[in-house]
mmCIF file of C-alpha atoms in Angstrom:
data_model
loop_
_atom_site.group_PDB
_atom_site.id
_atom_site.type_symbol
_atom_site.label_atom_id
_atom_site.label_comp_id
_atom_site.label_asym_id
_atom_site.label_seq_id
_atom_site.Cartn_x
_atom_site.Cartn_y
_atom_site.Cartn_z
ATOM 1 C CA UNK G 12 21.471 97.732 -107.704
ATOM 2 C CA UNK G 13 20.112 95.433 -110.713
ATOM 3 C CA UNK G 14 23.795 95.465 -112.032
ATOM 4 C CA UNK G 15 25.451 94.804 -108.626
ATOM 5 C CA UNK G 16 22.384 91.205 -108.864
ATOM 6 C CA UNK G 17 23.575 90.683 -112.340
ATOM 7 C CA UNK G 18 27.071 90.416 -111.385
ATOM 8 C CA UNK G 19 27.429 86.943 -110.282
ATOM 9 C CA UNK G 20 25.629 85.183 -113.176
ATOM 10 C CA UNK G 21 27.756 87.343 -115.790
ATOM 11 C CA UNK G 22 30.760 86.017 -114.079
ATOM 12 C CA UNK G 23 29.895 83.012 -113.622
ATOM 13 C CA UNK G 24 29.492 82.842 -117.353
ATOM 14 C CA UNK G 25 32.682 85.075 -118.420
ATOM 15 C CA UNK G 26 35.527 83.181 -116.615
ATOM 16 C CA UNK G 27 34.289 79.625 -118.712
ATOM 17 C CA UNK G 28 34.506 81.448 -121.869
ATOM 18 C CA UNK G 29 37.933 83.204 -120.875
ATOM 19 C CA UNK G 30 39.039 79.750 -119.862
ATOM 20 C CA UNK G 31 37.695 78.080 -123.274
ATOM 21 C CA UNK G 32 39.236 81.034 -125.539
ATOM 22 C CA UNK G 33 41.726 80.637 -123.662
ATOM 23 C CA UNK G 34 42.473 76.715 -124.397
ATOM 24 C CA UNK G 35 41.063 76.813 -128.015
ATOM 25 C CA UNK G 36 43.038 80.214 -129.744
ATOM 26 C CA UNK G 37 46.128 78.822 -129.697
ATOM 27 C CA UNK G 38 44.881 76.066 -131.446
ATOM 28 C CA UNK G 39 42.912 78.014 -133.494
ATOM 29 C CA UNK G 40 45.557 80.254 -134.867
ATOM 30 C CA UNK G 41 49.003 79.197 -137.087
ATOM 31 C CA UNK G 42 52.305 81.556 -138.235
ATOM 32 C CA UNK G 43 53.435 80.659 -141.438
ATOM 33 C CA UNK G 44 57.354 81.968 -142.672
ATOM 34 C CA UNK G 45 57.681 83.860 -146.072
ATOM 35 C CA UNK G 46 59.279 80.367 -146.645
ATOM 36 C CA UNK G 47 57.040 78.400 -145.277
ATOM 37 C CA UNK G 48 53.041 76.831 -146.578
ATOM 38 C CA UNK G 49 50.490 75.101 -144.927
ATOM 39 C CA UNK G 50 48.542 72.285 -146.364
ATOM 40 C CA UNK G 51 45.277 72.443 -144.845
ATOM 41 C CA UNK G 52 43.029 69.124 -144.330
ATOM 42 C CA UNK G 53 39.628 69.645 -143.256
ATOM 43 C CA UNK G 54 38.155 66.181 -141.488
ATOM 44 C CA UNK G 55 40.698 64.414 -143.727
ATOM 45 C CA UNK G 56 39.830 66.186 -146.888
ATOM 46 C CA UNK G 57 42.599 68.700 -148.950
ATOM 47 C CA UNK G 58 41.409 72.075 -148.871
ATOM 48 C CA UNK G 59 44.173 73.176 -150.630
ATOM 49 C CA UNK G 60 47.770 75.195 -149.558
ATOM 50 C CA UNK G 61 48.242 78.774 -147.491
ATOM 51 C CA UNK G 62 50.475 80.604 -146.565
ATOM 52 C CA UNK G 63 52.920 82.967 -145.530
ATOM 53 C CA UNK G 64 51.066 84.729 -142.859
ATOM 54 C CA UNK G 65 48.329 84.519 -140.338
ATOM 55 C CA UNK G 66 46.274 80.986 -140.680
ATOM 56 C CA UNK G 67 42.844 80.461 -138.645
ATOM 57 C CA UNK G 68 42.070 76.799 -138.291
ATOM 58 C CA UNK G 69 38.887 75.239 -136.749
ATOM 59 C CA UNK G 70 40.403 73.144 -133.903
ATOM 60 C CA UNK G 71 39.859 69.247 -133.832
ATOM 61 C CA UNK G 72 38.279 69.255 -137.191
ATOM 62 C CA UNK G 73 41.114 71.184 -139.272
ATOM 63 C CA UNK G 74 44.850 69.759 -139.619
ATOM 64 C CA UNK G 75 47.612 71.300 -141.128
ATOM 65 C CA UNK G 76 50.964 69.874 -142.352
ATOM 66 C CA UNK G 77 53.534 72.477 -142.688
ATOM 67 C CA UNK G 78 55.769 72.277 -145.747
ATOM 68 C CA UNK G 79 59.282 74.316 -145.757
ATOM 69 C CA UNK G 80 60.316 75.778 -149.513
ATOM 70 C CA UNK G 81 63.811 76.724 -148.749
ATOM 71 C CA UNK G 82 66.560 74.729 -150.885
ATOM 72 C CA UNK G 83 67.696 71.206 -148.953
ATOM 73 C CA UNK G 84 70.906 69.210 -149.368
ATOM 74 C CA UNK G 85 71.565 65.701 -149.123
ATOM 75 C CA UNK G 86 74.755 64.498 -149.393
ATOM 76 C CA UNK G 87 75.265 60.957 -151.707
ATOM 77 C CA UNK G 88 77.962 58.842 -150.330
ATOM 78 C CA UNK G 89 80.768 58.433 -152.025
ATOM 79 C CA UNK G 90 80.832 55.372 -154.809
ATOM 80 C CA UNK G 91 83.358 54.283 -156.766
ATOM 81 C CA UNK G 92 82.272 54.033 -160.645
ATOM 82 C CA UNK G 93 83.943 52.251 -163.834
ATOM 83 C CA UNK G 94 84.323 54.295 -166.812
ATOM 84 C CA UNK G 95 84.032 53.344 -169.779
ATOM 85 C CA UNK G 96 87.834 52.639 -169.918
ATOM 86 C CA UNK G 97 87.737 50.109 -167.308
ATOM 87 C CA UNK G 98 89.454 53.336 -164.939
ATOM 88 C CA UNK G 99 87.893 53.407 -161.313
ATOM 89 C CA UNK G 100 86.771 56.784 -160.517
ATOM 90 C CA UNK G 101 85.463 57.942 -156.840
ATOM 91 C CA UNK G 102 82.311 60.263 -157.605
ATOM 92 C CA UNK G 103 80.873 62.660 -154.406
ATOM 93 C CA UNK G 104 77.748 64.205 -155.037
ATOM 94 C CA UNK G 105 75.598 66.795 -153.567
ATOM 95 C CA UNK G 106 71.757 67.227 -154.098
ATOM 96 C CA UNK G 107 70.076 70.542 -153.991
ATOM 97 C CA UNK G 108 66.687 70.159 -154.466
ATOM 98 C CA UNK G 109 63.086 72.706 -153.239
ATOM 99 C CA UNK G 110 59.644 72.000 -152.788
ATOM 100 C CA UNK G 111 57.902 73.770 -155.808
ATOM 101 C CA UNK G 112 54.333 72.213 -154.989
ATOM 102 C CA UNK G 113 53.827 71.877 -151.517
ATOM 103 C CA UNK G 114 50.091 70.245 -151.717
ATOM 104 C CA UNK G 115 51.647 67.449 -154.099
ATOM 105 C CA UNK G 116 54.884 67.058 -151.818
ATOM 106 C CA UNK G 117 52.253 65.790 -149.261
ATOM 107 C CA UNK G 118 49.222 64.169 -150.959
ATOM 108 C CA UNK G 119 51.351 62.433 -153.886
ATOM 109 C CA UNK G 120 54.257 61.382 -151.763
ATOM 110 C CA UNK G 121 54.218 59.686 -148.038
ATOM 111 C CA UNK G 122 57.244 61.091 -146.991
ATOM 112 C CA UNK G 123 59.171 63.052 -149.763
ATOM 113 C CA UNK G 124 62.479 63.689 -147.994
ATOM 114 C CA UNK G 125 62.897 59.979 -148.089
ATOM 115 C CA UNK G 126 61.973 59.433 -151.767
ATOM 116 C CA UNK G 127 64.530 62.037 -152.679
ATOM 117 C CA UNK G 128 67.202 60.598 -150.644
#
């Protein structure tokens, strides 16, 4: 009979800490792609970059920014150039370009798809 007493207070405290883990794992826990890192800032302070895998943040105090290292292309708009023979020449240009150092593609830079563009 002591458990059958005991019942109510125990669930009384279980469903607020269902409900909590509930709210706060999902938060708590990131995916990261084989092609993918996470730059980690703890109360607005690097920690560094992780990644691929499972990532465990604290939630409200960690933030993560999640950089993508797969190969981008920007197309330049056409131009038309003078040579050095005074000929006009049309030039089209592709750039291919990756993310080698994802912590310095978001510290150094404030948006780095721009800069590159």
């Amino acid at each position: 009979m002591p458990l059958l007493e005991a019942l109510p207070k125990l669930i009384s405290w279980a469903i607020p800490l269902i409900i909590l883990a509930v709210i706060i794992l999902p938060q708590a826990i990131r995916i990261l792609r084989e092609y993918e890192r996470g730059v980690i800032f703890r109360l607005g302070k690097l920690l560094g970059a992780k990644g691929p895998g499972l990532i465990f943040l604290i939630p409200i105090v960690d933030r993560m920014v999640r950089m993508d290292l797969r190969v981008v292309t920007i197309s330049v708009e056409r131009q038309e150039v003078m040579t050095r023979d005074n000929v006009p020449v049309t030039v089209d240009a592709v750039v291919y370009f990756r993310v080698v150092d994802p912590q310095a593609a978001v510290v150094k830079v404030e948006n780095f798809l721009k800069a590159t563009s």
